[in-house]
Coordinates of C-alpha atoms in Angstrom, one line a residue:
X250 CA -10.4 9.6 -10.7
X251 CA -9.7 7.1 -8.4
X252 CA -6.0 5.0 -7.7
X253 CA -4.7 3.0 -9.6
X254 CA -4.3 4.8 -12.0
X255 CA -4.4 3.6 -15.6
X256 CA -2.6 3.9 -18.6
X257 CA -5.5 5.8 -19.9
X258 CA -5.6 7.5 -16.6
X259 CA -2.4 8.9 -17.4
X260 CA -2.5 9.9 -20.7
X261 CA -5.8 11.7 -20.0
X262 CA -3.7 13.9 -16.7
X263 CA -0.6 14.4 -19.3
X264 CA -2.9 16.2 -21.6
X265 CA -4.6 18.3 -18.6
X266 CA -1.0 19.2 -17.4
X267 CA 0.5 20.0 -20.7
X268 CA -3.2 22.3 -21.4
X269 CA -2.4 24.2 -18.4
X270 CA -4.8 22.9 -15.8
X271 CA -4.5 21.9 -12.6
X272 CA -4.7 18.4 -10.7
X273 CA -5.4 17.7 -6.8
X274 CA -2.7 14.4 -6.5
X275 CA -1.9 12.2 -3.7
X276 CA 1.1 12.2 -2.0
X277 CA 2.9 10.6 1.2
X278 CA 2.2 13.3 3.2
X279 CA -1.1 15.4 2.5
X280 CA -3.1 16.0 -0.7
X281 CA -1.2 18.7 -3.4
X282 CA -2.5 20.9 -6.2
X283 CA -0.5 20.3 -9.0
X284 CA 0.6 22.3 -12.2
X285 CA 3.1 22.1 -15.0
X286 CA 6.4 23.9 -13.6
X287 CA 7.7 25.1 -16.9
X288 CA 3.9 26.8 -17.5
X289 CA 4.1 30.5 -16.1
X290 CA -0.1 30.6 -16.2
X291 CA -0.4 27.7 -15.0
X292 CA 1.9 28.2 -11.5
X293 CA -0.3 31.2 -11.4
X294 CA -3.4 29.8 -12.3
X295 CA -2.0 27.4 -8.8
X296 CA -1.1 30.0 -6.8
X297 CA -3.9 31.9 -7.3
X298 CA -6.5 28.7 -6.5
X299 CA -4.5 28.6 -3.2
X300 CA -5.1 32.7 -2.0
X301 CA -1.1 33.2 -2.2
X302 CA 0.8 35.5 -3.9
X303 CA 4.4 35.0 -5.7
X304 CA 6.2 35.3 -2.3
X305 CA 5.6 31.7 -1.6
X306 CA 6.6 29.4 -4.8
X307 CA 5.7 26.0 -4.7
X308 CA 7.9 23.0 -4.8
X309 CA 8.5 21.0 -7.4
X310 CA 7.9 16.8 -7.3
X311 CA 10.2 14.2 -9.0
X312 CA 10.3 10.8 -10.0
X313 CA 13.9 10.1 -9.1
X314 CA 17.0 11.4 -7.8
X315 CA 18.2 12.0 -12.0
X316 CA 15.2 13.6 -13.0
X317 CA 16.0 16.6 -9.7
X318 CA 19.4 16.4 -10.9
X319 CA 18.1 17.4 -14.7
X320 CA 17.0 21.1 -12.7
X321 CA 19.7 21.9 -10.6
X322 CA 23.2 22.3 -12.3
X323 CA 24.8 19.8 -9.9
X324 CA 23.8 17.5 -6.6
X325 CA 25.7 19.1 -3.8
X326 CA 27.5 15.6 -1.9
X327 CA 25.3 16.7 0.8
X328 CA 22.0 16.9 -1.1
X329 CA 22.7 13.4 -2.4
X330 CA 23.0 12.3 0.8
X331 CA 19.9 13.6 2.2
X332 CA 18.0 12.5 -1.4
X333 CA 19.5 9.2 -0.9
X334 CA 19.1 8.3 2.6
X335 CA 14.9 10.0 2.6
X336 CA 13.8 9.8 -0.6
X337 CA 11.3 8.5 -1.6
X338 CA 9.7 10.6 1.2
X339 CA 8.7 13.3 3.2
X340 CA 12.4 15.5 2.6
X341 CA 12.2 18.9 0.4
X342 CA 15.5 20.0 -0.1
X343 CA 15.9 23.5 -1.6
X344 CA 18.8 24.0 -4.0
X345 CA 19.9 26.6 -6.6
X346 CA 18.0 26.1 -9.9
X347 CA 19.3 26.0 -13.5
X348 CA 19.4 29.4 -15.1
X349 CA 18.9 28.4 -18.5
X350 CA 15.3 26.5 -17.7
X351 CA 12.0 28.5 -18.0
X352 CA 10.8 27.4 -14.1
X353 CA 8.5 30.3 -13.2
X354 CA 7.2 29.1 -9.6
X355 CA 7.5 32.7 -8.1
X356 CA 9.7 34.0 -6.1
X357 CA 12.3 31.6 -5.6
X358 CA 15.7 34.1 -5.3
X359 CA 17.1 31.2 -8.2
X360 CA 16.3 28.2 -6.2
X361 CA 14.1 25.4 -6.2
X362 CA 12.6 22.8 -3.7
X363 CA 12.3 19.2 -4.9
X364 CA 11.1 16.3 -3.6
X365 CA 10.5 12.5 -4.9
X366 CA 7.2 11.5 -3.1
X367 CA 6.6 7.9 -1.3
X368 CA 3.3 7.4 -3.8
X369 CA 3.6 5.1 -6.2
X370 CA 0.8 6.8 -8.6
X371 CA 1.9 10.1 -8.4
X372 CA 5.4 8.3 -8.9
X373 CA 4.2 6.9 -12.1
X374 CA 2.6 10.3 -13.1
X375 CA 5.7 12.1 -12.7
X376 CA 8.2 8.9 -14.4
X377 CA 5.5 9.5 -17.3
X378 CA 4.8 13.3 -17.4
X379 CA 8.4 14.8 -16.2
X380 CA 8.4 17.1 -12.9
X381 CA 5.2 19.1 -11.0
X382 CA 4.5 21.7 -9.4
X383 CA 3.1 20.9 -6.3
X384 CA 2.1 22.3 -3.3
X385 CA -0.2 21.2 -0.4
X386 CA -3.7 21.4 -1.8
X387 CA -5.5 24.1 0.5
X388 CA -6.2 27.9 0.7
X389 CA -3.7 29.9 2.2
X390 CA -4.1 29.6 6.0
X391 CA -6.0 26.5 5.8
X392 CA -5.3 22.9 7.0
X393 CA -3.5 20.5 4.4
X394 CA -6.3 18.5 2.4
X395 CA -6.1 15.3 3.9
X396 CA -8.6 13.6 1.8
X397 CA -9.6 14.4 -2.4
X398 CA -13.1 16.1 -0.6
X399 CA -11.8 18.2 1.5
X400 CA -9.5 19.3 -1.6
X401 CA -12.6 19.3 -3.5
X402 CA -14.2 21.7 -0.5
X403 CA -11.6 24.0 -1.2
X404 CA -11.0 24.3 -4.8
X405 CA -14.2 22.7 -6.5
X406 CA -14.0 23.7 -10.1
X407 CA -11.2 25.4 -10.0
X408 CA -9.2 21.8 -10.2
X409 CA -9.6 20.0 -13.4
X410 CA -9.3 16.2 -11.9
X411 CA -9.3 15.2 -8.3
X412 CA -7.2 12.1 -8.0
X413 CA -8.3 10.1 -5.3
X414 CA -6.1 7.3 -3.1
X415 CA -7.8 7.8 0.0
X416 CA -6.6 9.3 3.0
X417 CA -3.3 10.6 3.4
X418 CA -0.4 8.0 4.6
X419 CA 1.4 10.8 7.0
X420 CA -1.2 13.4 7.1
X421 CA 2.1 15.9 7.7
X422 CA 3.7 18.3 5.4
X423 CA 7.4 17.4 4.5
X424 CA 10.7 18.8 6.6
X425 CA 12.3 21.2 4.1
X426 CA 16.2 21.9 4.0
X427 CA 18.3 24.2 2.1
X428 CA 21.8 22.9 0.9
X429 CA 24.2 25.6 0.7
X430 CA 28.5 25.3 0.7
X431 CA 28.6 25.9 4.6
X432 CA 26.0 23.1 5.6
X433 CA 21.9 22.8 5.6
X434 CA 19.6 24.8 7.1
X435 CA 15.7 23.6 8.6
X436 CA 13.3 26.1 6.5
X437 CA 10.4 23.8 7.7
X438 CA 9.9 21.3 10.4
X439 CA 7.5 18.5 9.2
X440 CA 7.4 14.5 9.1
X441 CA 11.1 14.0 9.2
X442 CA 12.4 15.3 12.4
X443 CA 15.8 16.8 13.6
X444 CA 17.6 13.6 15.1
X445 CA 16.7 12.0 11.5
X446 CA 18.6 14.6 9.8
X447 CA 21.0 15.0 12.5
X448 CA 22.0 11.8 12.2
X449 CA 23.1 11.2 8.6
X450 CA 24.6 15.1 8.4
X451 CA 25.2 16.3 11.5
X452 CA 23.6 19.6 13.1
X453 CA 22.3 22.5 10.9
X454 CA 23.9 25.6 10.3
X455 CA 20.8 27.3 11.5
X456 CA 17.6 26.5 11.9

């Protein structure tokens, strides 16, 4: 399936996510495998295309700043500023999760890491669909998929749709943070680097 996507187009991916099967999607930074969040077989049925076990959860992708803040039970000021200032974009930031919603990503110790991607189809498939599970769409050890055939190398028919918009606009994975009371922390250097962050919050905690 290649970008743009349709109206068809995604009406055909909402019914593939909501049966439990897995896409390969575009993003800003590299290709991801995606899979519904709230779908405990499905995250597996992801995780277990990739060669990784529950120790490494995958993030979860929004359309917008409101639909992150529907999974968290509040925006911490300084998530908002980081969502604000780099999203749509290459910024994960880990937060604690909602207790009362059946997210199953693995093991998360109650958290989850969102991001709004900079791609304006798998935008439109997340405005349409609701939030994805998504993780960078290779097998565990393996370079990011920078293209929908070297996804397609990887996980041939294990994918239901490969969703093709070329190749990758930042070929990077994203910078993940983690928000907590005393500050932010780096988990993950990646496209956005530390004098970005640095200079809309101020140093880290730890890196």
């Amino acid at each position: 399936m290649r970008t743009p996507l349709s109206k068809q187009d995604i009406t055909s991916l909402k019914s593939l996510i909501a049966a439990g099967k897995l896409l390969v999607v575009p993003t800003d930074t590299v290709y991801g495998i995606a899979a519904d969040p709230f779908s405990a077989s499905a995250v597996d049925r992801l995780l277990t295309a990739k060669g990784r076990g529950r120790d490494f959860p995958s993030p979860v992708l929004v359309s917008s700043i409101s639909q992150a803040g529907a999974l968290v039970p509040e925006i911490p000021a300084l998530a908002r500023v980081f969502m604000e200032r780099f999203w749509p974009g290459a910024l994960t930031v880990v937060l604690p999760a909602r207790k009362d919603l059946p997210l199953d990503l693995g093991v998360t110790g109650g958290t989850v890491a969102l991001r709004q991607p900079n791609q304006s189809d798998l935008l439109q498939l997340l405005q349409e669909n609701g939030p994805l599970a998504v993780t960078s769409a290779n097998l565990h050890g393996l370079p990011p998929a920078q293209t929908v055939r070297q996804a397609q190398e990887y996980f041939s028919d294990k994918v239901a749709e490969y969703i093709d918009a070329g190749p990758s606009q930042i070929g990077e994975p994203s910078t993940i943070v983690k928000v907590e009371e005393s500050g932010y922390s780096v988990l993950r250097s990646g496209a956005i680097p530390p004098r970005q962050l640095v200079a809309v919050a101020g140093k880290a905690t730890k890196q």
